[in-house]
Coordinates of C-alpha atoms (C1' of nucleotides) in Angstrom, one line a residue:
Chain A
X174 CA 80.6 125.6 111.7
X175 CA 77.1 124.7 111.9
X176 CA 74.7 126.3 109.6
X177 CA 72.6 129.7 111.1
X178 CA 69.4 128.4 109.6
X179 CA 69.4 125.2 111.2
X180 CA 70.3 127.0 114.6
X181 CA 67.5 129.2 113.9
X182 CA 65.2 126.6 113.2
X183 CA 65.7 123.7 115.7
X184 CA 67.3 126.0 118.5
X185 CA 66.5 123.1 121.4
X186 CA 67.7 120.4 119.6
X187 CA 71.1 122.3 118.6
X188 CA 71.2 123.0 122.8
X189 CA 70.9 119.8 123.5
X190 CA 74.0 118.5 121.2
X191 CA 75.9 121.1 122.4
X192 CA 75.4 120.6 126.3
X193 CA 75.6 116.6 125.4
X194 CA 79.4 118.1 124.6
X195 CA 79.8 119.4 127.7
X196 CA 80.4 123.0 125.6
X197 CA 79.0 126.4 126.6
X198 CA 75.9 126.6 124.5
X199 CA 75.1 130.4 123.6
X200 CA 71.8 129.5 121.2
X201 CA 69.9 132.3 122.9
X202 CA 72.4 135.0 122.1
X203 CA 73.3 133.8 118.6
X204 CA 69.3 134.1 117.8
X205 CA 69.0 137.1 119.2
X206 CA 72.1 138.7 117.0
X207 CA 70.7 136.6 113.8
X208 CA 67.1 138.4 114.5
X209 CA 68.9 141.7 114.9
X210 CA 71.3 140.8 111.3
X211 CA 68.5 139.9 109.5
X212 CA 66.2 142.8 110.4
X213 CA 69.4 145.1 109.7
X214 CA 69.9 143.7 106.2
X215 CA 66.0 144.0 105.1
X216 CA 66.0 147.5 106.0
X217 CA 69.8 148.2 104.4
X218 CA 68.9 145.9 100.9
X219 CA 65.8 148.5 100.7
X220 CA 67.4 151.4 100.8
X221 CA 70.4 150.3 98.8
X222 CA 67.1 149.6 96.5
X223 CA 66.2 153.4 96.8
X224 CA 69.9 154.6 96.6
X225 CA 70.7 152.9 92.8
X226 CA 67.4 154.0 91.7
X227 CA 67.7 157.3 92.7
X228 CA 71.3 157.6 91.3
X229 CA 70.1 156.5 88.3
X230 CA 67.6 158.8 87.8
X231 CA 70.6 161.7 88.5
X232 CA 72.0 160.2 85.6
X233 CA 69.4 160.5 83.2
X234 CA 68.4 164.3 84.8
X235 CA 71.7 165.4 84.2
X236 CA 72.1 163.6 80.5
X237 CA 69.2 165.6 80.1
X238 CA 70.6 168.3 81.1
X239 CA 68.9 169.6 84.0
X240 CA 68.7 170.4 87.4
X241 CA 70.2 167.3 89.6
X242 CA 71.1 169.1 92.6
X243 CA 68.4 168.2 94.8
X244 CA 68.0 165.0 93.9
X245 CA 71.9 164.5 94.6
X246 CA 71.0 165.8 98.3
X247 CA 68.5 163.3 99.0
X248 CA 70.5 160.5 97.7
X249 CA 73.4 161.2 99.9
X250 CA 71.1 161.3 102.7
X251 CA 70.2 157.9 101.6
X252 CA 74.0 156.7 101.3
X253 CA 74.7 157.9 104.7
X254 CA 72.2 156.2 106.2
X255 CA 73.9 152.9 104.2
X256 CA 77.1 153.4 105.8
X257 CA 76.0 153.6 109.3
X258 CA 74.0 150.5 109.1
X259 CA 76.7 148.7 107.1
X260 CA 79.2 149.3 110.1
X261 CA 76.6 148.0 112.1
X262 CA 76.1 145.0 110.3
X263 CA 79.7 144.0 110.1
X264 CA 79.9 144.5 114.0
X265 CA 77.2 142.1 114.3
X266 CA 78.5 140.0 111.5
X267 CA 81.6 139.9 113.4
X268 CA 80.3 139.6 116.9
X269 CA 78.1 136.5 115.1
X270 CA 81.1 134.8 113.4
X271 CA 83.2 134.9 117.0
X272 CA 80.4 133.1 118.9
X273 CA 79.5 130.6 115.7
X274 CA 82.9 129.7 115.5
X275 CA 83.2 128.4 119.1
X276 CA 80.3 126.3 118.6
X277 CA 80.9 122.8 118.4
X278 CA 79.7 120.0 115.8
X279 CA 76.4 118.4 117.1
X280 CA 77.3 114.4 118.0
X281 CA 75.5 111.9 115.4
X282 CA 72.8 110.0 117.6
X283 CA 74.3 106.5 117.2
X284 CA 76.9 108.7 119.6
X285 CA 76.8 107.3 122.7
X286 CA 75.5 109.8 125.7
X287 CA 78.6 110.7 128.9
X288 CA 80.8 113.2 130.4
X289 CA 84.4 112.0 130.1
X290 CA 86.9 109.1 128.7
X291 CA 85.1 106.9 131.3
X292 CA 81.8 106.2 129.0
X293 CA 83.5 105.5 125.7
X294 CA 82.3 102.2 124.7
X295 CA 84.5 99.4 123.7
X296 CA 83.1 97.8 119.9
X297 CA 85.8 95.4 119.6
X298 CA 89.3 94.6 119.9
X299 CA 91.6 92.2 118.2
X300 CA 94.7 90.2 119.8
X301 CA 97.5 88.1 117.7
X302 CA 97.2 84.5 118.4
X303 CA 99.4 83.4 121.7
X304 CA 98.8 87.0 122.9
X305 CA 98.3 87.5 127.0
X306 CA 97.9 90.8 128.9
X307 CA 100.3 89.0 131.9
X308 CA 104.0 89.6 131.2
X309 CA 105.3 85.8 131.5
X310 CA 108.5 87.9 130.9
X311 CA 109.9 90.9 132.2
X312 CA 109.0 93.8 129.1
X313 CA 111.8 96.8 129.5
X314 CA 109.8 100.0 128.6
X315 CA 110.3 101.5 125.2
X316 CA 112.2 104.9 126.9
X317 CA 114.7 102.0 128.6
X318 CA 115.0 99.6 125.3
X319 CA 115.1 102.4 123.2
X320 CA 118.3 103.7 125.0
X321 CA 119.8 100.5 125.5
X322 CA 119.5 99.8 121.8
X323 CA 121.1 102.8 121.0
X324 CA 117.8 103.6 118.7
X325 CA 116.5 106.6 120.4
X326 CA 118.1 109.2 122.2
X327 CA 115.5 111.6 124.0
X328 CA 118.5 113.5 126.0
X329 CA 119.8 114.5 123.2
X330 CA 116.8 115.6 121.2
X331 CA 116.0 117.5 124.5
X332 CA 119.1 119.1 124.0
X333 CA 118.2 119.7 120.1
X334 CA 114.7 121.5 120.7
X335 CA 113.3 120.6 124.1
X336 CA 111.5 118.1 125.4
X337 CA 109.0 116.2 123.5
X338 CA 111.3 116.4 120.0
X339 CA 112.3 112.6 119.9
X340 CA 115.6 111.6 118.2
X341 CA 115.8 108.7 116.7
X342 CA 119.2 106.9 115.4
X343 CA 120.5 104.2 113.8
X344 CA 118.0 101.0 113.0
X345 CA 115.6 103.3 115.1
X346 CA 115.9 106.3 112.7
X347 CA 115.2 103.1 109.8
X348 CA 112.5 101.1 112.0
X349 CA 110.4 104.7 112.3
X350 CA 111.2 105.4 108.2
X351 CA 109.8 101.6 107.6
X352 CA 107.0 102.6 109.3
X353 CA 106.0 105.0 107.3
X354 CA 106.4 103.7 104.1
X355 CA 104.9 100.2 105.0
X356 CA 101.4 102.4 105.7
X357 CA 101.2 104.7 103.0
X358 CA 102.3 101.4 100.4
X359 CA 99.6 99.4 102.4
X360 CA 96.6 102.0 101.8
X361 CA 97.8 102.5 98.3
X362 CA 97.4 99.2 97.9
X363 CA 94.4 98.1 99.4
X364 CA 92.7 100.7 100.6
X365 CA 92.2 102.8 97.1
X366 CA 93.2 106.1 98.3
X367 CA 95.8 108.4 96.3
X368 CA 99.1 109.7 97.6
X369 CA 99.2 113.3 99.2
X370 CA 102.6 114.7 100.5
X371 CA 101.3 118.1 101.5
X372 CA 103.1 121.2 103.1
X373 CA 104.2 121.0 106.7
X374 CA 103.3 124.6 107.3
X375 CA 100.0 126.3 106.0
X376 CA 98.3 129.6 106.8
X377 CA 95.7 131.0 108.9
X378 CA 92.8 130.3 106.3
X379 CA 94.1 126.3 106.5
X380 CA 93.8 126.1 110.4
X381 CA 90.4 128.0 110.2
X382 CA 88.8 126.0 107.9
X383 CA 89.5 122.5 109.4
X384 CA 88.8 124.0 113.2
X385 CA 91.8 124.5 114.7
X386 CA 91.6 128.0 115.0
X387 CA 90.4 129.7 117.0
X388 CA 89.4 127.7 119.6
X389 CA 92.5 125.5 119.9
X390 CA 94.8 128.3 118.8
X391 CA 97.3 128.1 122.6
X392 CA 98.3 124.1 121.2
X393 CA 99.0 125.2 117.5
X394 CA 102.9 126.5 117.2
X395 CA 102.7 129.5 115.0
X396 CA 105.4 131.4 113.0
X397 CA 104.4 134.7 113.4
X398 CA 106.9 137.1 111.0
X399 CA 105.1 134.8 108.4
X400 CA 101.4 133.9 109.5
X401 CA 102.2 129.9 109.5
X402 CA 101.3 127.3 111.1
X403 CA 103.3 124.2 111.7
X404 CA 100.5 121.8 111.1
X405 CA 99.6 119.5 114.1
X406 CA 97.8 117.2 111.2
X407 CA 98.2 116.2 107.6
X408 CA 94.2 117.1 107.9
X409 CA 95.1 120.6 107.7
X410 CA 96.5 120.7 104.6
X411 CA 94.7 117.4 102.7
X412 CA 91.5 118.6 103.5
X413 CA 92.5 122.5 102.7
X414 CA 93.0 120.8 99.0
X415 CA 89.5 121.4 98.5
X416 CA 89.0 124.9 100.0
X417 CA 86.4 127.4 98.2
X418 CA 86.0 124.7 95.5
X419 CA 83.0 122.9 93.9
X420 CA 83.8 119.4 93.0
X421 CA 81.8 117.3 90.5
X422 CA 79.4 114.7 92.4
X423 CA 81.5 112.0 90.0
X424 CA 84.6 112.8 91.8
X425 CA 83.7 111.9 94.4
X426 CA 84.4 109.8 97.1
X427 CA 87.7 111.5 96.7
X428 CA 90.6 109.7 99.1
X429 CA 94.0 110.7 100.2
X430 CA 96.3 109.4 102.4
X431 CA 99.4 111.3 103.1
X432 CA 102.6 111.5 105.5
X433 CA 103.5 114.6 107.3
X434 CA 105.5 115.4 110.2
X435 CA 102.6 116.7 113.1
X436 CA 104.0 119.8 115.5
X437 CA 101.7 119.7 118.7
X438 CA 102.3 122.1 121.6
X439 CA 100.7 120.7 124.3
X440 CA 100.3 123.5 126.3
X441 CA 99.8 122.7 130.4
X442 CA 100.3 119.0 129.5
X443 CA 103.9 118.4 131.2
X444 CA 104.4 116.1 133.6
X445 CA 101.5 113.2 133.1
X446 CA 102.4 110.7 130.2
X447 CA 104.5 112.6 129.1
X448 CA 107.4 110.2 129.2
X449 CA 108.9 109.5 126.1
X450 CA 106.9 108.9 123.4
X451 CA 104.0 108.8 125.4
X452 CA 103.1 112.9 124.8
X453 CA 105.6 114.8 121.9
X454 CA 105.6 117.9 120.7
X455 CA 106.4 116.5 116.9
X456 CA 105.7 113.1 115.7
X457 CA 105.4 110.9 112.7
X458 CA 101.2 110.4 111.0
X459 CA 100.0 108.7 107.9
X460 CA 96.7 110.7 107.7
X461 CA 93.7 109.7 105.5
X462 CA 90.9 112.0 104.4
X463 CA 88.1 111.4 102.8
X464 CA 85.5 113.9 100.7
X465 CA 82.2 112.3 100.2
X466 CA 78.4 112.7 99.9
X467 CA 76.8 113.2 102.8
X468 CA 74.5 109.6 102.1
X469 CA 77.5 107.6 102.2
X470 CA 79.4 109.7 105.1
X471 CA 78.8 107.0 108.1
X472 CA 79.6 103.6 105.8
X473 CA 82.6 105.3 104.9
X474 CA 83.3 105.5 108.3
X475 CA 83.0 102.2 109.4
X476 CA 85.7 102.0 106.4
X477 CA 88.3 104.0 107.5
X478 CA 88.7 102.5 110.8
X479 CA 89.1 99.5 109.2
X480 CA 91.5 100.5 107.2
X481 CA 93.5 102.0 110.2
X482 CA 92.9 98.4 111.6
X483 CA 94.7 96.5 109.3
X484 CA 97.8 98.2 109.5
X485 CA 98.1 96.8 113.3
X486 CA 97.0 93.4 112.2
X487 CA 99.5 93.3 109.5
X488 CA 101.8 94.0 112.1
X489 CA 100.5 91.8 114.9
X490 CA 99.7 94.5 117.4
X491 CA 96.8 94.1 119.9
X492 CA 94.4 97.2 120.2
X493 CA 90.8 97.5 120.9
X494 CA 88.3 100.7 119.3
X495 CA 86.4 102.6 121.5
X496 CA 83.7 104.3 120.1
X497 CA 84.1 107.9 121.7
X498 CA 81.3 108.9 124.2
X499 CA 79.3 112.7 123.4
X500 CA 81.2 113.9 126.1
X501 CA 84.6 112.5 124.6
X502 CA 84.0 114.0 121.3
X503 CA 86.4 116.5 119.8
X504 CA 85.2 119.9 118.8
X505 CA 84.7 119.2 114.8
X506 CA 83.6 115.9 115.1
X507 CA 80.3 114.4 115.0
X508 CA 81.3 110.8 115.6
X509 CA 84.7 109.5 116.4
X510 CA 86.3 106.0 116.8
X511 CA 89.8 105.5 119.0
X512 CA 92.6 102.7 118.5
X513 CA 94.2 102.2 120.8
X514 CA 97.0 99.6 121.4
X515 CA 98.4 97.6 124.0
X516 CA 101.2 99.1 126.3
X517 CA 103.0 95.6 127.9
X518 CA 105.2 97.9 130.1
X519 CA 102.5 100.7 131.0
X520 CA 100.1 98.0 131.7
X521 CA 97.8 100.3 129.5
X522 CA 96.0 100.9 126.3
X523 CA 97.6 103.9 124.1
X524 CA 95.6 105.9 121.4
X525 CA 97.4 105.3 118.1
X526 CA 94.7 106.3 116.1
X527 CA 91.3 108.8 115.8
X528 CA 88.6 108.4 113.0
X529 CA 86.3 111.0 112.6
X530 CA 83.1 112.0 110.5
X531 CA 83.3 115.3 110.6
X532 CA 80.0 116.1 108.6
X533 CA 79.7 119.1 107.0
X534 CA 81.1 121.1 109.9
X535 CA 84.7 120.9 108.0
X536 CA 83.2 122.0 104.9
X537 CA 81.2 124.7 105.9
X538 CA 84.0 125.9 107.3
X539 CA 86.8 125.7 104.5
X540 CA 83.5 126.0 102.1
X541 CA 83.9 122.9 100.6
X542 CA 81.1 121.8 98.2
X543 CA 80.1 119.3 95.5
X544 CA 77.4 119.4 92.7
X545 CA 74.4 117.2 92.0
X546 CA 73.7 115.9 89.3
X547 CA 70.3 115.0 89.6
X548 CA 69.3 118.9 90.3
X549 CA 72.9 120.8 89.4
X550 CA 72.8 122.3 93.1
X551 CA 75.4 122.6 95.6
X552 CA 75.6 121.4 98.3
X553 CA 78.5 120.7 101.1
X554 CA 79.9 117.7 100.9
X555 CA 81.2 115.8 103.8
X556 CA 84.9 115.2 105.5
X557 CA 85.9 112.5 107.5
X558 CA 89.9 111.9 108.3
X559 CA 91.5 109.3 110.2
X560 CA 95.3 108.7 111.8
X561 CA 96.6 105.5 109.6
X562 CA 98.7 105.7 111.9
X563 CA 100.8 108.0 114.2
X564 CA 103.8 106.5 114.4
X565 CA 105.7 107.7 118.0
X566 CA 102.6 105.8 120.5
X567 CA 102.6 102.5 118.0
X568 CA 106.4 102.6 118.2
X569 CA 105.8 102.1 121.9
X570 CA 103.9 99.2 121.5
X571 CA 106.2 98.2 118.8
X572 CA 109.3 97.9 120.7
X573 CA 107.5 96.5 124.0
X574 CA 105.6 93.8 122.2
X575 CA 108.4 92.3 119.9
X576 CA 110.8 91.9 122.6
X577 CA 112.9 89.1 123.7
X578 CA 113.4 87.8 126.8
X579 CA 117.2 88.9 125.7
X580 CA 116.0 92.8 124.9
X581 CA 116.4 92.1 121.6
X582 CA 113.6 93.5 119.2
X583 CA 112.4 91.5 116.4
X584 CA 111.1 93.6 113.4
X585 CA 107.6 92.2 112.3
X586 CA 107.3 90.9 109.1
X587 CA 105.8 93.4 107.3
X588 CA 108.3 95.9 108.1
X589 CA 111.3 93.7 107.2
X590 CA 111.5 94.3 103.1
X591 CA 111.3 97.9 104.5
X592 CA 114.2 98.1 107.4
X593 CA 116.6 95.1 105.6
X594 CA 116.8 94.2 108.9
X595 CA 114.6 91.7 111.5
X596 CA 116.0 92.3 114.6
X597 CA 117.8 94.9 116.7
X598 CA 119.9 94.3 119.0
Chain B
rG234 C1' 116.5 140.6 98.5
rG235 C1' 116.2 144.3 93.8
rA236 C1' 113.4 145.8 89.3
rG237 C1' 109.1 145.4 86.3
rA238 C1' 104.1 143.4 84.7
rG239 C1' 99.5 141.7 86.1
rG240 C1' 95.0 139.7 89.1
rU241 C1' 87.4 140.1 85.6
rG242 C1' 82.4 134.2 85.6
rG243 C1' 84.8 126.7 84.6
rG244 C1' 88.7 128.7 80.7
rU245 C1' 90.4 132.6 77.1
rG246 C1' 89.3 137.6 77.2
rA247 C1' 86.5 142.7 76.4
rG248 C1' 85.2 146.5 79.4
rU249 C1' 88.7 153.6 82.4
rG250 C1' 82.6 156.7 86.2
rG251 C1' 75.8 155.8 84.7
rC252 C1' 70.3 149.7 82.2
rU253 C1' 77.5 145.9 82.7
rG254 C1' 76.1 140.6 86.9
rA255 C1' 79.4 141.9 83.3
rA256 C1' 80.3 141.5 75.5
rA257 C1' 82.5 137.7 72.5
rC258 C1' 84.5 133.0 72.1
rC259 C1' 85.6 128.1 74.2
rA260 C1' 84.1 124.3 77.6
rA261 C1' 79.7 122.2 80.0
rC262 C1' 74.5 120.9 80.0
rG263 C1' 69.4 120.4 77.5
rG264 C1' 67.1 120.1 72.7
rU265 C1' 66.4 119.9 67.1
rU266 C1' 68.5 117.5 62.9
rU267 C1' 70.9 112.4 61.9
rG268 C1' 71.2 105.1 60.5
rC269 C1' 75.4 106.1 64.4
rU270 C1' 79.3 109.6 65.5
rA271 C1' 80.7 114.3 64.2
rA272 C1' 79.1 119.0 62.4
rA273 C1' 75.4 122.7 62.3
rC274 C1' 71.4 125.3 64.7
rC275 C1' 68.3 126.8 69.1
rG276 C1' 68.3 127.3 74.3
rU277 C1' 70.4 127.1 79.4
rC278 C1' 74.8 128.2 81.6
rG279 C1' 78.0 132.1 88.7
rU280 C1' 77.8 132.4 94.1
rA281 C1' 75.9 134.1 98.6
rG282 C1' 72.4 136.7 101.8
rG283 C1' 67.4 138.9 102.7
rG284 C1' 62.0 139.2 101.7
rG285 C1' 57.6 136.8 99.5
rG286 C1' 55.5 132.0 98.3
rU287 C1' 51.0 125.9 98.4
rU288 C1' 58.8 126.6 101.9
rA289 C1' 58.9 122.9 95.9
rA290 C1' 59.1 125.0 91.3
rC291 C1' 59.2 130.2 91.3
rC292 C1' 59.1 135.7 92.1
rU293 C1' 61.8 139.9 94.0
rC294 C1' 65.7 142.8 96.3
rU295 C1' 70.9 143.2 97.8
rA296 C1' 76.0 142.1 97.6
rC297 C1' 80.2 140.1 95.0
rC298 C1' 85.1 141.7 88.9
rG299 C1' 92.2 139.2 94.3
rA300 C1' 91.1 141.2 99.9
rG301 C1' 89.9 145.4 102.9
rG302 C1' 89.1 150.7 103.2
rG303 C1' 88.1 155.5 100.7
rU304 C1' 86.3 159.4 97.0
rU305 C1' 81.4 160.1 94.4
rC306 C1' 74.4 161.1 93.6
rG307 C1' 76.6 156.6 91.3
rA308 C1' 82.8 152.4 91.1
rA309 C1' 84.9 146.3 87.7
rU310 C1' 86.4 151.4 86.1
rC311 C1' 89.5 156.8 90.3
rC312 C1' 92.6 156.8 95.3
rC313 C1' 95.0 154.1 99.6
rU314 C1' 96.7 149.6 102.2
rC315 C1' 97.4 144.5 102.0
rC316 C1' 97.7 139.6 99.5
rC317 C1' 98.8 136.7 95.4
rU318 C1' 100.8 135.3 90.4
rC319 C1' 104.2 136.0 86.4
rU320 C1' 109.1 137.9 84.1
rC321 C1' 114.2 139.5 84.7
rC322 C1' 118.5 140.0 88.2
rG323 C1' 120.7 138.2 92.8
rC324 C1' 120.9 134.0 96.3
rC325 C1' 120.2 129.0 97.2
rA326 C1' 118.9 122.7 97.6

RNA sequence: GGAGAGGUGGGUGAGUGGCUGAAACCAACGGUUUGCUAAACCGUCGUAGGGGGUUAACCUCUACCGAGGGUUCGAAUCCCUCCCUCUCCGCCA
């Protein structure tokens, strides 16, 4: 959510992030309902004013023991009024909220300007030594390998749940496990974050606060008798942590990393990429979140893709990051960087990864805030999260890259203390 | 799922219709004292919104005692609905 007084203060620049969005941008009607709120509340906070006064002095009349009654008559008058502006102001209020929370995070002006996917811009990418783009052999694609292998058996998880709920078996079910582990051991490790295993299904508050809902509600499963959410992120619920909290400036930079299953529904997306792995309604992510000051926010971004980085080094898988384009940007972000890795059989580069600074916009959402402690104020803190990674795209990659010219899969290195296996086959 | 108890400021906890935004204590912060630490003493000690202001300090009003409604001149206090926590029983991994 971005903040009313900054809306009301720097109207064209807010217009101007929002259109550089491609977003509806409805500045002029939120200013007009602000001007209309705030006139509402000036004339309601007086005669509240007048009200307690006056009932005060019915009080003292009455201890006195005299005559309150018309007094008590004017003062009601007074109340009345109250209520009928109070149900006027929560209209507005509410009318207010709905259009504030469909407005978008403003992009960060190192944000690159552009409409679509087309104008991200490549910063760099990174290949294992040896590596070429040209197939000297033939790469099965991981749907084919997967089913020759005897690894994954999308048929059968079709028959399970639908499509898009992979099943994985045998050294797959152990490969995708590995996985896992490997990442969250390897931030631990090196990274300095702190373990999270949150809950896979959170309520309405949760999905609010980190942006989901409303706007994206169609794509969010939801278990209605109950008012869950299967989460589509670990965000949802490591960034939740914090919600309607003040945290001490010393705590921070807090950082979590944390596994959770991710239930996406995809709505309208059937048919392109959606082979396989390529587009699932539930997949594997190591998530990491981050809570800092707003000074450090954008270092700490530079950080976190990093740290998503060397998980596909470690594991010898070529990607590139794309620095996402205004146009690009998700709603809650303010600047976002993409991995992607290399797809030998697609012939294509797969997002495995999305790190985001999200600002403020999180926090003044979920109302998550720190305090100084140079001048004891509060103030929101920033959010920034990061896939470390999702596991079902780099499995792609995975099982295409480390093939043999036999169809055999070798197990990288990393992940071989973790399987107790190096190949499949 | 059944029965009962309860939700007040960072914590403990008082407050059952009128100077109570809320006692007291603890914690925290600032200060005095002290060779240092501790103790003692003094002071500060919620959040949000509106208005004013040399837009900073500050002044002022309003709201908030789990959430939302209601009764009343006036609600932390009375009524209704919902949510949550705890205890016992049942069930279960």
């Amino acid at each position: 959510m971005l903040d009313i007084k900054l809306i009301r203060e720097n109207p064209e620049l807010v217009k101007k992030g929002i259109e550089s969005k491609k977003e509806p941008s409805r500045v002029d009607e939120i200013l007009k309902l602000d001007e209309e709120r705030r006139k509402l509340v000036f004339e309601t906070d007086e005669l509240k004013a007048k009200r307690n006064a006056g009932s005060q002095e019915v009080g003292k009349v009455k201890k006195a023991g005299g005559d309150a009654a018309a007094l008590m008559a004017e003062v009601k008058a007074i109340g009345e009024k109250i209520s009928e502006n109070d149900s006027r102001l929560r209209e507005l209020d509410a009318e207010l909220d709905g259009i504030l929370m469909y407005i978008p995070n403003l992009p960060h002006q190192s944000v690159p300007l552009g409409s679509s996917a087309e104008d991200n811009v490549e910063v760099r990418r990174w290949l294992p030594e040896g590596f070429s783009f040209e197939n000297t052999e033939p790469v099965l694609d991981h749907t084919t390998i997967g089913k020759k292998l005897n690894i994954l058996d999308f048929e059968r998880g079709t028959k399970l749940s639908g499509s898009g709920f992979p099943l994985y078996k045998g050294k797959g079910a152990t490969l995708e496990r590995a996985l896992i582990n490997f990442m969250l051991d390897y931030h631990l490790a090196n990274h300095g974050y702190s373990e999270i295993f949150p809950p896979f299904l959170v309520n309405r508050d949760s999905m609010k606060g980190t942006g989901q809902i409303p706007k994206m509600e169609d794509d969010m499963y939801a278990i209605e008798k109950d008012g869950l959410y299967p989460i589509p992120t670990a965000e949802v619920p490591i960034t939740n942590i914090y919600r309607d909290e003040i945290v001490a400036e010393k705590e921070l930079p807090i950082k979590y990393v944390g596994y959770s299953a991710c239930f996406r529904r995809e709505a309208g997306s059937y048919g392109k990429e959606s082979k396989g792995f390529l587009r699932v309604h539930q997949f594997n992510k190591v998530e990491m979140v981050k809570f800092v000051k707003p000074e450090i926010s954008y270092d700490e971004l530079e950080k976190l893709v990093n740290d998503a980085e060397d998980i596909l080094k470690e594991l010898q898988i070529p990607y590139r990051v794309l620095m996402l384009c205004t146009g690009d940007l998700s709603f809650s972000a303010a600047k976002c960087y993409d991995i992607e890795a290399w797809s030998p059989a697609e012939q294509k580069w797969l997002e495995i990864s999305s790190c985001s600074n999200f600002e403020n916009f999180q926090a003044r959402r979920a109302n998550i805030k720190y305090r100084r402690e140079d001048n004891k104020k509060t103030e929101f803190l920033h959010t920034l999260n990061g896939s470390g990674l999702a596991t079902s795209r780099l499995m792609v990659s995975l099982l295409e890259t480390n093939q043999t010219p036999e169809g055999k899969i070798i197990v990288p290195k990393a992940l071989q203390k973790y399987t107790g296996f190096s190949i499949i086959d």
